[in-house]
Tab-separated table of C-alpha atoms in Angstrom:
chain	number	residue	atom	x	y	z
N	1	UNK	CA	28.297	45.172	1.191
N	2	UNK	CA	26.866	44.972	-2.341
N	3	UNK	CA	28.221	47.708	-4.541
N	4	UNK	CA	25.946	50.192	-6.310
N	5	UNK	CA	27.163	48.867	-9.593
N	6	UNK	CA	26.046	45.335	-8.713
N	7	UNK	CA	22.698	46.550	-7.382
N	8	UNK	CA	22.054	48.420	-10.632
N	9	UNK	CA	23.044	45.384	-12.702
N	10	UNK	CA	20.757	43.131	-10.632
N	11	UNK	CA	17.857	45.528	-11.083
N	12	UNK	CA	18.448	45.742	-14.825
N	13	UNK	CA	18.570	41.944	-15.053
N	14	UNK	CA	15.422	41.603	-12.971
N	15	UNK	CA	13.610	44.009	-15.275
N	16	UNK	CA	14.727	41.996	-18.279
N	17	UNK	CA	13.485	38.652	-16.933
N	18	UNK	CA	9.899	38.957	-15.860
N	19	UNK	CA	8.981	35.303	-16.239
N	20	UNK	CA	6.551	33.812	-18.717
N	21	UNK	CA	4.544	36.270	-20.801
N	22	UNK	CA	1.792	34.213	-22.405
N	23	UNK	CA	-1.333	33.348	-20.438
N	24	UNK	CA	-0.601	29.630	-20.785
N	25	UNK	CA	2.964	30.137	-19.555
N	26	UNK	CA	1.788	32.179	-16.593
N	27	UNK	CA	-0.833	29.546	-15.730
N	28	UNK	CA	1.779	26.828	-15.897
N	29	UNK	CA	4.352	28.721	-13.847
N	30	UNK	CA	1.685	29.542	-11.261
N	31	UNK	CA	1.596	25.822	-10.525
N	32	UNK	CA	5.377	25.478	-10.248
N	33	UNK	CA	5.379	25.266	-6.475
N	34	UNK	CA	2.339	22.984	-6.330
N	35	UNK	CA	3.223	19.545	-5.002
N	36	UNK	CA	0.018	17.887	-3.910
N	37	UNK	CA	-2.152	20.873	-2.987
N	38	UNK	CA	-3.035	19.342	0.374
N	39	UNK	CA	-2.159	22.477	2.315
N	40	UNK	CA	-5.106	24.259	0.654
N	41	UNK	CA	-8.406	24.084	2.506
N	42	UNK	CA	-11.103	21.985	0.832
N	43	UNK	CA	-13.358	25.037	0.557
N	44	UNK	CA	-10.861	26.557	-1.925
N	45	UNK	CA	-11.779	23.898	-4.457
N	46	UNK	CA	-15.309	24.165	-5.941
N	47	UNK	CA	-15.586	20.385	-6.496
N	48	UNK	CA	-14.698	19.636	-2.891
N	49	UNK	CA	-16.980	22.418	-1.629
N	50	UNK	CA	-19.873	20.776	-3.407
N	51	UNK	CA	-18.985	17.398	-1.898
N	52	UNK	CA	-18.763	19.006	1.559
N	53	UNK	CA	-22.191	20.578	1.159
N	54	UNK	CA	-23.795	17.311	0.017
N	55	UNK	CA	-22.226	15.328	2.846
N	56	UNK	CA	-23.094	18.004	5.418
N	57	UNK	CA	-26.766	17.859	4.378
N	58	UNK	CA	-26.671	14.068	4.724
N	59	UNK	CA	-25.069	14.309	8.192
N	60	UNK	CA	-27.325	17.074	9.511
N	61	UNK	CA	-30.539	15.499	8.252
N	62	UNK	CA	-33.587	17.225	6.754
N	63	UNK	CA	-34.836	19.007	9.893
N	64	UNK	CA	-31.506	20.405	11.101
N	65	UNK	CA	-31.245	23.861	12.561
N	66	UNK	CA	-28.504	26.334	11.604
N	67	UNK	CA	-26.199	25.295	14.459
N	68	UNK	CA	-26.424	21.583	13.617
N	69	UNK	CA	-25.849	22.334	9.962
N	70	UNK	CA	-22.786	24.398	10.816
N	71	UNK	CA	-21.365	21.576	12.952
N	72	UNK	CA	-22.217	19.022	10.256
N	73	UNK	CA	-20.307	21.184	7.782
N	74	UNK	CA	-17.230	20.957	10.004
N	75	UNK	CA	-17.510	17.162	10.107
N	76	UNK	CA	-18.040	16.966	6.350
N	77	UNK	CA	-15.113	19.269	5.660
N	78	UNK	CA	-12.761	17.161	7.754
N	79	UNK	CA	-14.105	13.960	6.165
N	80	UNK	CA	-13.644	15.242	2.607
N	81	UNK	CA	-10.199	16.512	3.535
N	82	UNK	CA	-9.328	13.064	4.898
N	83	UNK	CA	-10.535	11.384	1.704
N	84	UNK	CA	-8.590	13.903	-0.384
N	85	UNK	CA	-5.349	13.176	1.494
N	86	UNK	CA	-5.864	9.422	1.228
N	87	UNK	CA	-6.642	9.617	-2.478
N	88	UNK	CA	-3.543	11.756	-3.070
N	89	UNK	CA	-1.322	9.270	-1.238
N	90	UNK	CA	-2.937	6.346	-3.046
N	91	UNK	CA	-2.387	8.051	-6.394
N	92	UNK	CA	1.216	8.757	-5.499
N	93	UNK	CA	1.864	5.142	-4.447
N	94	UNK	CA	0.054	3.711	-7.493
N	95	UNK	CA	1.978	5.940	-9.901
N	96	UNK	CA	5.323	5.152	-8.304
N	97	UNK	CA	4.622	1.421	-8.143
N	98	UNK	CA	3.648	1.339	-11.811
N	99	UNK	CA	6.759	3.275	-12.851
N	100	UNK	CA	8.769	0.614	-14.696
N	101	UNK	CA	12.033	2.503	-14.348
N	102	UNK	CA	11.785	3.371	-10.658
N	103	UNK	CA	15.077	2.698	-8.920
N	104	UNK	CA	17.140	3.851	-5.965
N	105	UNK	CA	19.134	7.041	-6.466
N	106	UNK	CA	22.369	5.110	-5.826
N	107	UNK	CA	21.521	2.655	-8.622
N	108	UNK	CA	20.539	5.443	-11.002
N	109	UNK	CA	23.945	7.069	-10.389
N	110	UNK	CA	25.724	3.740	-10.975
N	111	UNK	CA	23.827	3.242	-14.234
N	112	UNK	CA	24.667	6.751	-15.424
N	113	UNK	CA	28.349	6.140	-14.627
N	114	UNK	CA	28.274	2.813	-16.503
N	115	UNK	CA	26.754	4.475	-19.581
N	116	UNK	CA	29.311	7.319	-19.448
N	117	UNK	CA	32.134	4.766	-19.279
N	118	UNK	CA	30.637	2.797	-22.141
N	119	UNK	CA	30.389	5.745	-24.544
N	120	UNK	CA	33.934	6.961	-23.839
N	121	UNK	CA	36.300	6.709	-26.874
N	122	UNK	CA	38.747	4.392	-25.135
N	123	UNK	CA	36.150	2.529	-23.089
N	124	UNK	CA	37.065	-0.917	-21.709
N	125	UNK	CA	35.354	-3.692	-23.624
N	126	UNK	CA	31.966	-4.588	-22.246
N	127	UNK	CA	29.263	-6.554	-24.072
N	128	UNK	CA	26.295	-4.354	-24.912
N	129	UNK	CA	23.883	-7.006	-23.589
N	130	UNK	CA	25.530	-6.892	-20.163
N	131	UNK	CA	25.226	-3.095	-20.040
N	132	UNK	CA	21.637	-3.195	-21.312
N	133	UNK	CA	20.740	-5.819	-18.705
N	134	UNK	CA	22.306	-3.729	-15.944
N	135	UNK	CA	20.624	-0.498	-17.051
N	136	UNK	CA	17.217	-2.142	-17.473
N	137	UNK	CA	17.355	-3.967	-14.125
N	138	UNK	CA	15.077	-2.383	-11.527
N	139	UNK	CA	13.789	-3.600	-8.170
N	140	UNK	CA	10.528	-5.518	-8.381
N	141	UNK	CA	7.772	-6.749	-6.086
N	142	UNK	CA	8.198	-6.242	-2.328
N	143	UNK	CA	11.711	-4.830	-2.786
N	144	UNK	CA	10.336	-2.058	-4.984
N	145	UNK	CA	7.564	-1.244	-2.509
N	146	UNK	CA	10.056	-1.169	0.384
N	147	UNK	CA	12.351	1.071	-1.661
N	148	UNK	CA	9.499	3.500	-2.391
N	149	UNK	CA	8.614	3.651	1.308
N	150	UNK	CA	12.215	4.398	2.161
N	151	UNK	CA	13.092	6.766	-0.670
N	152	UNK	CA	9.833	8.714	-0.668
N	153	UNK	CA	9.495	8.755	3.103
N	154	UNK	CA	9.646	12.556	3.259
N	155	UNK	CA	6.623	13.013	1.015
N	156	UNK	CA	4.742	10.094	2.568
N	157	UNK	CA	5.376	11.458	6.073
N	158	UNK	CA	4.062	14.857	5.004
N	159	UNK	CA	0.898	13.238	3.651
N	160	UNK	CA	0.559	11.227	6.856
N	161	UNK	CA	0.704	14.472	8.826
N	162	UNK	CA	-2.194	15.861	6.769
N	163	UNK	CA	-4.141	12.660	7.395
N	164	UNK	CA	-3.521	12.835	11.144
N	165	UNK	CA	-4.702	16.434	11.286
N	166	UNK	CA	-7.844	15.674	9.257
N	167	UNK	CA	-8.635	12.718	11.542
N	168	UNK	CA	-8.190	14.864	14.623
N	169	UNK	CA	-10.348	17.656	13.197
N	170	UNK	CA	-13.053	15.162	12.289
N	171	UNK	CA	-13.006	13.545	15.743
N	172	UNK	CA	-13.552	16.854	17.558
N	173	UNK	CA	-16.132	18.018	15.010
N	174	UNK	CA	-18.110	14.790	15.517
N	175	UNK	CA	-17.901	15.172	19.294
N	176	UNK	CA	-19.181	18.760	19.042
N	177	UNK	CA	-22.036	17.664	16.775
N	178	UNK	CA	-22.978	14.785	19.095
N	179	UNK	CA	-22.906	17.092	22.110
N	180	UNK	CA	-25.093	19.685	20.381
N	181	UNK	CA	-27.576	16.977	19.418
N	182	UNK	CA	-27.552	15.569	22.945
N	183	UNK	CA	-28.289	18.986	24.444
N	184	UNK	CA	-30.985	19.672	21.856
N	185	UNK	CA	-32.537	16.253	22.631
N	186	UNK	CA	-32.453	16.942	26.378
N	187	UNK	CA	-34.150	20.317	25.936
N	188	UNK	CA	-36.787	18.780	23.672
N	189	UNK	CA	-37.538	15.967	26.098
N	190	UNK	CA	-37.905	18.495	28.947
N	191	UNK	CA	-40.297	20.610	26.904
N	192	UNK	CA	-42.276	17.701	25.479
N	193	UNK	CA	-41.543	14.405	27.251
N	194	UNK	CA	-43.638	12.408	24.779
N	195	UNK	CA	-41.750	13.747	21.764
N	196	UNK	CA	-39.968	10.956	19.908
N	197	UNK	CA	-36.231	10.820	20.413
N	198	UNK	CA	-34.089	12.058	17.555
N	199	UNK	CA	-30.292	12.112	17.689
Z	1	UNK	CA	-30.350	5.304	3.540
Z	2	UNK	CA	-32.716	2.434	2.751
Z	3	UNK	CA	-30.094	-0.079	3.817
Z	4	UNK	CA	-29.557	1.743	7.113
Z	5	UNK	CA	-33.277	1.784	7.849
Z	6	UNK	CA	-33.405	-1.926	7.148
Z	7	UNK	CA	-30.426	-2.478	9.453
Z	8	UNK	CA	-32.200	-0.523	12.191
Z	9	UNK	CA	-35.482	-2.278	11.698
Z	10	UNK	CA	-34.259	-5.825	12.076
Z	11	UNK	CA	-31.957	-7.334	14.636
Z	12	UNK	CA	-29.357	-9.186	12.632
Z	13	UNK	CA	-28.625	-8.068	9.093
Z	14	UNK	CA	-28.448	-10.656	6.357
Z	15	UNK	CA	-25.430	-10.831	4.070
Z	16	UNK	CA	-27.309	-8.993	1.323
Z	17	UNK	CA	-28.065	-6.174	3.769
Z	18	UNK	CA	-24.419	-5.997	4.716
Z	19	UNK	CA	-23.584	-5.902	1.012
Z	20	UNK	CA	-26.049	-3.065	0.528
Z	21	UNK	CA	-24.483	-1.189	3.436
Z	22	UNK	CA	-21.086	-1.764	1.880
Z	23	UNK	CA	-22.361	-0.436	-1.458
Z	24	UNK	CA	-23.699	2.641	0.318
Z	25	UNK	CA	-20.304	3.260	1.928
Z	26	UNK	CA	-18.671	3.062	-1.486
Z	27	UNK	CA	-21.158	5.532	-2.937
Z	28	UNK	CA	-20.643	7.923	-0.008
Z	29	UNK	CA	-16.891	7.800	0.389
Z	30	UNK	CA	-15.704	6.648	-3.013
Z	31	UNK	CA	-14.365	3.362	-4.331
Z	32	UNK	CA	-11.842	1.377	-2.246
Z	33	UNK	CA	-8.258	2.546	-2.581
Z	34	UNK	CA	-6.622	-0.676	-3.703
Z	35	UNK	CA	-3.160	-1.011	-5.149
Z	36	UNK	CA	-2.392	-3.148	-8.173
Z	37	UNK	CA	-2.604	-6.842	-7.338
Z	38	UNK	CA	-4.771	-6.374	-4.244
Z	39	UNK	CA	-7.897	-8.485	-3.941
Z	40	UNK	CA	-11.053	-6.370	-4.373
Z	41	UNK	CA	-13.269	-9.307	-3.364
Z	42	UNK	CA	-11.405	-9.661	-0.057
Z	43	UNK	CA	-11.884	-5.941	0.563
Z	44	UNK	CA	-15.640	-6.204	-0.090
Z	45	UNK	CA	-15.837	-9.207	2.205
Z	46	UNK	CA	-14.092	-7.281	4.993
Z	47	UNK	CA	-16.449	-4.344	4.445
Z	48	UNK	CA	-19.539	-6.569	4.601
Z	49	UNK	CA	-18.257	-8.331	7.736
Z	50	UNK	CA	-17.526	-5.084	9.572
Z	51	UNK	CA	-20.896	-3.615	8.542
Z	52	UNK	CA	-22.585	-6.741	9.853
Z	53	UNK	CA	-20.687	-6.596	13.148
Z	54	UNK	CA	-20.939	-2.860	13.861
Z	55	UNK	CA	-24.476	-2.278	12.497
Z	56	UNK	CA	-24.191	1.435	11.673
Z	57	UNK	CA	-27.007	3.564	13.054
Z	58	UNK	CA	-26.207	6.801	11.254
Z	59	UNK	CA	-23.868	8.326	8.711
Z	60	UNK	CA	-21.260	9.147	11.368
Z	61	UNK	CA	-21.067	5.443	12.238
Z	62	UNK	CA	-20.668	4.736	8.541
Z	63	UNK	CA	-17.800	7.215	8.417
Z	64	UNK	CA	-16.082	5.392	11.248
Z	65	UNK	CA	-16.697	2.044	9.563
Z	66	UNK	CA	-15.202	3.287	6.292
Z	67	UNK	CA	-12.230	4.537	8.290
Z	68	UNK	CA	-11.796	1.260	10.180
Z	69	UNK	CA	-11.907	-0.750	6.970
Z	70	UNK	CA	-9.423	1.518	5.229
Z	71	UNK	CA	-7.031	1.271	8.170
Z	72	UNK	CA	-7.520	-2.466	8.649
Z	73	UNK	CA	-6.739	-2.945	4.975
Z	74	UNK	CA	-3.602	-0.894	5.455
Z	75	UNK	CA	-2.557	-3.064	8.409
Z	76	UNK	CA	-3.018	-6.145	6.207
Z	77	UNK	CA	-1.129	-4.474	3.391
Z	78	UNK	CA	1.881	-3.664	5.590
Z	79	UNK	CA	1.873	-7.130	7.162
Z	80	UNK	CA	1.718	-8.777	3.755
Z	81	UNK	CA	4.539	-6.569	2.493
Z	82	UNK	CA	6.705	-7.348	5.514
Z	83	UNK	CA	6.132	-11.070	5.146
Z	84	UNK	CA	6.797	-11.138	1.422
Z	85	UNK	CA	9.882	-8.950	1.851
Z	86	UNK	CA	11.356	-11.280	4.464
Z	87	UNK	CA	10.387	-14.317	2.415
Z	88	UNK	CA	11.850	-12.933	-0.818
Z	89	UNK	CA	15.080	-11.975	0.951
Z	90	UNK	CA	15.261	-15.399	2.590
Z	91	UNK	CA	14.739	-17.222	-0.697
Z	92	UNK	CA	17.353	-15.064	-2.357
Z	93	UNK	CA	19.793	-15.887	0.449
Z	94	UNK	CA	18.978	-19.593	0.114
Z	95	UNK	CA	19.504	-19.409	-3.645
Z	96	UNK	CA	22.885	-17.698	-3.231
Z	97	UNK	CA	23.868	-20.289	-0.642
Z	98	UNK	CA	22.863	-23.159	-2.946
Z	99	UNK	CA	24.769	-21.672	-5.888
Z	100	UNK	CA	27.878	-21.763	-3.697
Z	101	UNK	CA	27.239	-25.214	-2.280
Z	102	UNK	CA	25.635	-27.476	-4.889
Z	103	UNK	CA	27.983	-30.006	-6.438
Z	104	UNK	CA	28.511	-30.762	-10.108
Z	105	UNK	CA	26.317	-33.895	-10.070
Z	106	UNK	CA	23.320	-31.832	-9.085
Z	107	UNK	CA	23.495	-29.358	-11.937
Z	108	UNK	CA	25.248	-31.450	-14.635
Z	109	UNK	CA	21.880	-32.225	-16.211
Z	110	UNK	CA	21.128	-28.514	-16.675
Z	111	UNK	CA	24.619	-27.885	-18.003
Z	112	UNK	CA	24.345	-30.705	-20.556
Z	113	UNK	CA	20.940	-29.464	-21.692
Z	114	UNK	CA	22.097	-25.861	-22.089
Z	115	UNK	CA	25.249	-26.841	-23.981
Z	116	UNK	CA	23.351	-29.228	-26.249
Z	117	UNK	CA	20.882	-26.455	-27.125
Z	118	UNK	CA	23.713	-24.048	-27.963
Z	119	UNK	CA	25.497	-26.627	-30.109
Z	120	UNK	CA	22.302	-27.658	-31.928
Z	121	UNK	CA	21.570	-24.023	-32.765
Z	122	UNK	CA	25.069	-23.359	-34.036
Z	123	UNK	CA	26.240	-26.545	-35.727
Z	124	UNK	CA	25.695	-26.818	-39.477
Z	125	UNK	CA	22.346	-28.457	-40.320
Z	126	UNK	CA	23.863	-31.778	-41.358
Z	127	UNK	CA	25.826	-31.996	-38.078
Z	128	UNK	CA	23.027	-30.840	-35.768
Z	129	UNK	CA	22.114	-34.389	-34.802
Z	130	UNK	CA	25.671	-35.023	-33.596
Z	131	UNK	CA	25.497	-32.358	-30.862
Z	132	UNK	CA	25.172	-35.031	-28.136
Z	133	UNK	CA	28.123	-36.972	-29.526
Z	134	UNK	CA	30.244	-33.851	-29.694
Z	135	UNK	CA	29.300	-32.982	-26.143
Z	136	UNK	CA	30.083	-36.485	-24.979
Z	137	UNK	CA	33.542	-36.234	-26.534
Z	138	UNK	CA	33.925	-32.770	-24.998
Z	139	UNK	CA	33.162	-34.312	-21.618
Z	140	UNK	CA	35.893	-36.894	-22.233
Z	141	UNK	CA	38.297	-33.994	-22.895
Z	142	UNK	CA	39.032	-34.986	-26.526
Z	143	UNK	CA	41.080	-32.126	-27.908
Z	144	UNK	CA	39.255	-31.844	-31.268
Z	145	UNK	CA	35.849	-31.744	-29.529
Z	146	UNK	CA	37.100	-29.239	-26.945
Z	147	UNK	CA	38.444	-26.985	-29.704
Z	148	UNK	CA	35.249	-27.217	-31.720
Z	149	UNK	CA	32.957	-26.482	-28.746
Z	150	UNK	CA	35.155	-23.596	-27.571
Z	151	UNK	CA	35.155	-22.150	-31.079
Z	152	UNK	CA	31.337	-22.286	-31.280
Z	153	UNK	CA	31.025	-20.688	-27.852
Z	154	UNK	CA	33.520	-17.981	-28.740
Z	155	UNK	CA	31.694	-17.200	-31.966
Z	156	UNK	CA	28.530	-16.716	-29.913
Z	157	UNK	CA	30.236	-14.485	-27.366
Z	158	UNK	CA	29.854	-17.089	-24.608
Z	159	UNK	CA	32.238	-19.032	-22.434
Z	160	UNK	CA	31.929	-22.254	-20.515
Z	161	UNK	CA	32.183	-20.579	-17.085
Z	162	UNK	CA	29.214	-18.381	-17.870
Z	163	UNK	CA	27.139	-21.365	-18.986
Z	164	UNK	CA	28.263	-23.292	-15.891
Z	165	UNK	CA	27.130	-20.474	-13.604
Z	166	UNK	CA	23.821	-20.234	-15.443
Z	167	UNK	CA	23.231	-23.957	-14.980
Z	168	UNK	CA	24.093	-23.666	-11.274
Z	169	UNK	CA	21.695	-20.744	-10.884
Z	170	UNK	CA	18.910	-22.619	-12.682
Z	171	UNK	CA	19.378	-25.680	-10.498
Z	172	UNK	CA	19.497	-23.543	-7.348
Z	173	UNK	CA	16.282	-21.760	-8.356
Z	174	UNK	CA	14.595	-25.083	-9.057
Z	175	UNK	CA	15.709	-26.453	-5.682
Z	176	UNK	CA	14.452	-23.350	-3.847
Z	177	UNK	CA	11.035	-23.652	-5.492
Z	178	UNK	CA	10.805	-27.343	-4.649
Z	179	UNK	CA	11.973	-26.616	-1.099
Z	180	UNK	CA	9.215	-24.007	-0.727
Z	181	UNK	CA	6.676	-26.587	-1.878
Z	182	UNK	CA	8.160	-28.921	0.750
Z	183	UNK	CA	9.021	-31.655	-1.749
Z	184	UNK	CA	10.786	-34.355	0.284
Z	185	UNK	CA	13.747	-34.804	-2.095
Z	186	UNK	CA	14.513	-31.084	-2.214
Z	187	UNK	CA	14.016	-30.660	1.545
Z	188	UNK	CA	16.492	-33.451	2.280
Z	189	UNK	CA	19.042	-32.106	-0.203
Z	190	UNK	CA	18.830	-28.519	1.068
Z	191	UNK	CA	18.885	-29.548	4.747
Z	192	UNK	CA	21.923	-31.710	4.072
Z	193	UNK	CA	23.761	-28.878	2.335
Z	194	UNK	CA	22.882	-26.498	5.161
Z	195	UNK	CA	24.024	-28.874	7.906
Z	196	UNK	CA	27.261	-29.610	5.990
Z	197	UNK	CA	27.947	-25.861	6.036
Z	198	UNK	CA	27.076	-25.695	9.757
Z	199	UNK	CA	23.951	-23.635	9.112
Z	200	UNK	CA	20.199	-23.956	9.343
Z	201	UNK	CA	17.377	-22.361	7.396
Z	202	UNK	CA	16.642	-20.158	10.439
Z	203	UNK	CA	20.182	-18.761	10.512
Z	204	UNK	CA	19.962	-18.058	6.811
Z	205	UNK	CA	16.605	-16.275	7.215
Z	206	UNK	CA	17.881	-14.319	10.229
Z	207	UNK	CA	20.930	-13.147	8.267
Z	208	UNK	CA	18.688	-12.143	5.388
Z	209	UNK	CA	16.380	-10.261	7.756
Z	210	UNK	CA	19.312	-8.352	9.236
Z	211	UNK	CA	19.980	-6.893	5.794
Z	212	UNK	CA	16.408	-5.585	5.564
Z	213	UNK	CA	15.967	-4.527	9.167
Z	214	UNK	CA	15.460	-0.859	8.326
Z	215	UNK	CA	12.738	-1.662	5.818
Z	216	UNK	CA	11.042	-4.057	8.220
Z	217	UNK	CA	11.104	-1.452	10.985
Z	218	UNK	CA	9.636	1.166	8.664
Z	219	UNK	CA	6.830	-1.179	7.627
Z	220	UNK	CA	6.169	-2.119	11.273
Z	221	UNK	CA	5.909	1.564	12.128
Z	222	UNK	CA	3.337	2.121	9.372
Z	223	UNK	CA	1.327	-0.872	10.580
Z	224	UNK	CA	1.422	0.452	14.160
Z	225	UNK	CA	0.156	3.873	13.041
Z	226	UNK	CA	-2.706	2.274	11.096
Z	227	UNK	CA	-3.568	0.025	14.057
Z	228	UNK	CA	-3.654	2.876	16.559
Z	229	UNK	CA	-5.863	4.973	14.253
Z	230	UNK	CA	-8.184	2.014	13.701
Z	231	UNK	CA	-8.431	1.487	17.478
Z	232	UNK	CA	-9.164	5.182	17.962
Z	233	UNK	CA	-12.093	4.867	15.527
Z	234	UNK	CA	-13.378	1.820	17.410
Z	235	UNK	CA	-13.193	3.787	20.669
Z	236	UNK	CA	-15.138	6.638	19.069
Z	237	UNK	CA	-17.884	4.214	18.015
Z	238	UNK	CA	-18.003	2.898	21.617
Z	239	UNK	CA	-18.174	6.425	22.980
Z	240	UNK	CA	-20.995	7.355	20.617
Z	241	UNK	CA	-22.907	4.174	21.432
Z	242	UNK	CA	-22.541	4.859	25.155
Z	243	UNK	CA	-23.719	8.457	24.703
Z	244	UNK	CA	-26.623	7.304	22.521
Z	245	UNK	CA	-27.570	4.694	25.129
Z	246	UNK	CA	-27.437	7.313	27.884
Z	247	UNK	CA	-29.580	9.766	25.897
Z	248	UNK	CA	-32.117	7.059	25.078
Z	249	UNK	CA	-32.249	6.011	28.754
Z	250	UNK	CA	-32.837	9.587	29.844
Z	251	UNK	CA	-35.480	10.061	27.190
Z	252	UNK	CA	-37.303	6.898	28.294
Z	253	UNK	CA	-37.050	7.981	31.946
Z	254	UNK	CA	-38.512	11.370	30.979
Z	255	UNK	CA	-41.458	9.725	29.244
Z	256	UNK	CA	-42.054	7.387	32.217
Z	257	UNK	CA	-41.892	10.329	34.620
Z	258	UNK	CA	-44.417	12.276	32.553
Z	259	UNK	CA	-46.765	9.252	32.413
Z	260	UNK	CA	-46.486	8.951	36.187
Z	261	UNK	CA	-47.350	12.656	36.652
Z	262	UNK	CA	-50.332	12.198	34.356
Z	263	UNK	CA	-51.589	9.252	36.425
Z	264	UNK	CA	-50.999	11.170	39.693
Z	265	UNK	CA	-52.937	14.192	38.459
Z	266	UNK	CA	-55.848	12.135	37.084
Z	267	UNK	CA	-56.220	9.707	40.087
Z	268	UNK	CA	-57.485	12.255	42.719
Z	269	UNK	CA	-60.211	13.381	40.320
Z	270	UNK	CA	-61.351	9.787	39.986
Z	271	UNK	CA	-61.227	9.378	43.777
Z	272	UNK	CA	-63.330	12.550	44.367
Z	273	UNK	CA	-65.812	11.398	41.783
Z	274	UNK	CA	-66.093	8.114	43.593
């Protein structure tokens, strides 16, 4: 059981450290937990909302009723979400691939150990060029890509999960839209058989 | 929109129409997501070919096409990566094998060249021309030449073993490149070395692949995911086409039925008039 003394000390410490105070600091710390922002719905972002609206209008067409527009919005939302996830993963892969110093964690540890040994007062003799060559050596080409896929698999799998969900949402939204259009078409053709077909 | 109307209007789209459809897809869903070193022209070609084959009838079809192309490109990307990974590992294994196996005669030329360059750079200017002579005497194990060469190497922080290994590595690299280009001399030499060691290029490649099995499996898995998603999109296009066909059929039947009713209702009047 925590003693009263410790509880009081914890409370006093908590009161003393209330995080960043400036507006800039608070804004920055508000984004501390942000990784890729993919868990947020697209409607939370004004830019994406605008894209959704534009695409929904394009999908629904000019003479769409409220129901069709609503269904088109669902399709557009899933589509924009899908594009957002794919862009995020592409950005992540591009950035990591262009990182000149990207290496496996095991190699980074080995390099750090080698540098620590080298700067020790009674370090064993080792030519500086050899150390520099070892420290600067990083995987290249297909090896680097394979390493990224293996080392960053957790993040890539998470992004893949978002993509799968967006694809699934889009598939069912499209089916619902198609079905609504089919029913609307059937009703129209019953009412006015000579009316031109529109999907 | 204009491109889609054109595609609807005519039967078979021309290449320029496919290009226009591809441009429309880019404007709708953003530029292609290519990684550094990937061929943008090949991507555009794939896009144009798929547009030409699928002939999108509405924006939903275009969405599916964009999806199929993205996923197909991913399948290519993973296949290319797998191939180049296996190939790179295999070549590395072949190079290591050759470094172990090549004999002195094969790499002596490289060794002589490297040593001559070092001596030329480090001998006094008036003696620079005699680098070959010095090296020749070094080769004959003349003690004064050996001492002089060793002293120069020592002053430069190098030793003969290091230079020897470098020359071996250079020769091995050269042989691997020539072997890849299927140059007859290199192929014979490498095959001979492999058979002398009781190995073949396939065994070497298989051993190299075993080291990268986890990576290969991971890449295969990614390719499988992309393929199954691409196939799902193709199925959705089929489903939509079938539904569209059914709706059109019903609509046409409705019109025909109405025409028939119209004829039936107008005919008796004609008959009574007659």
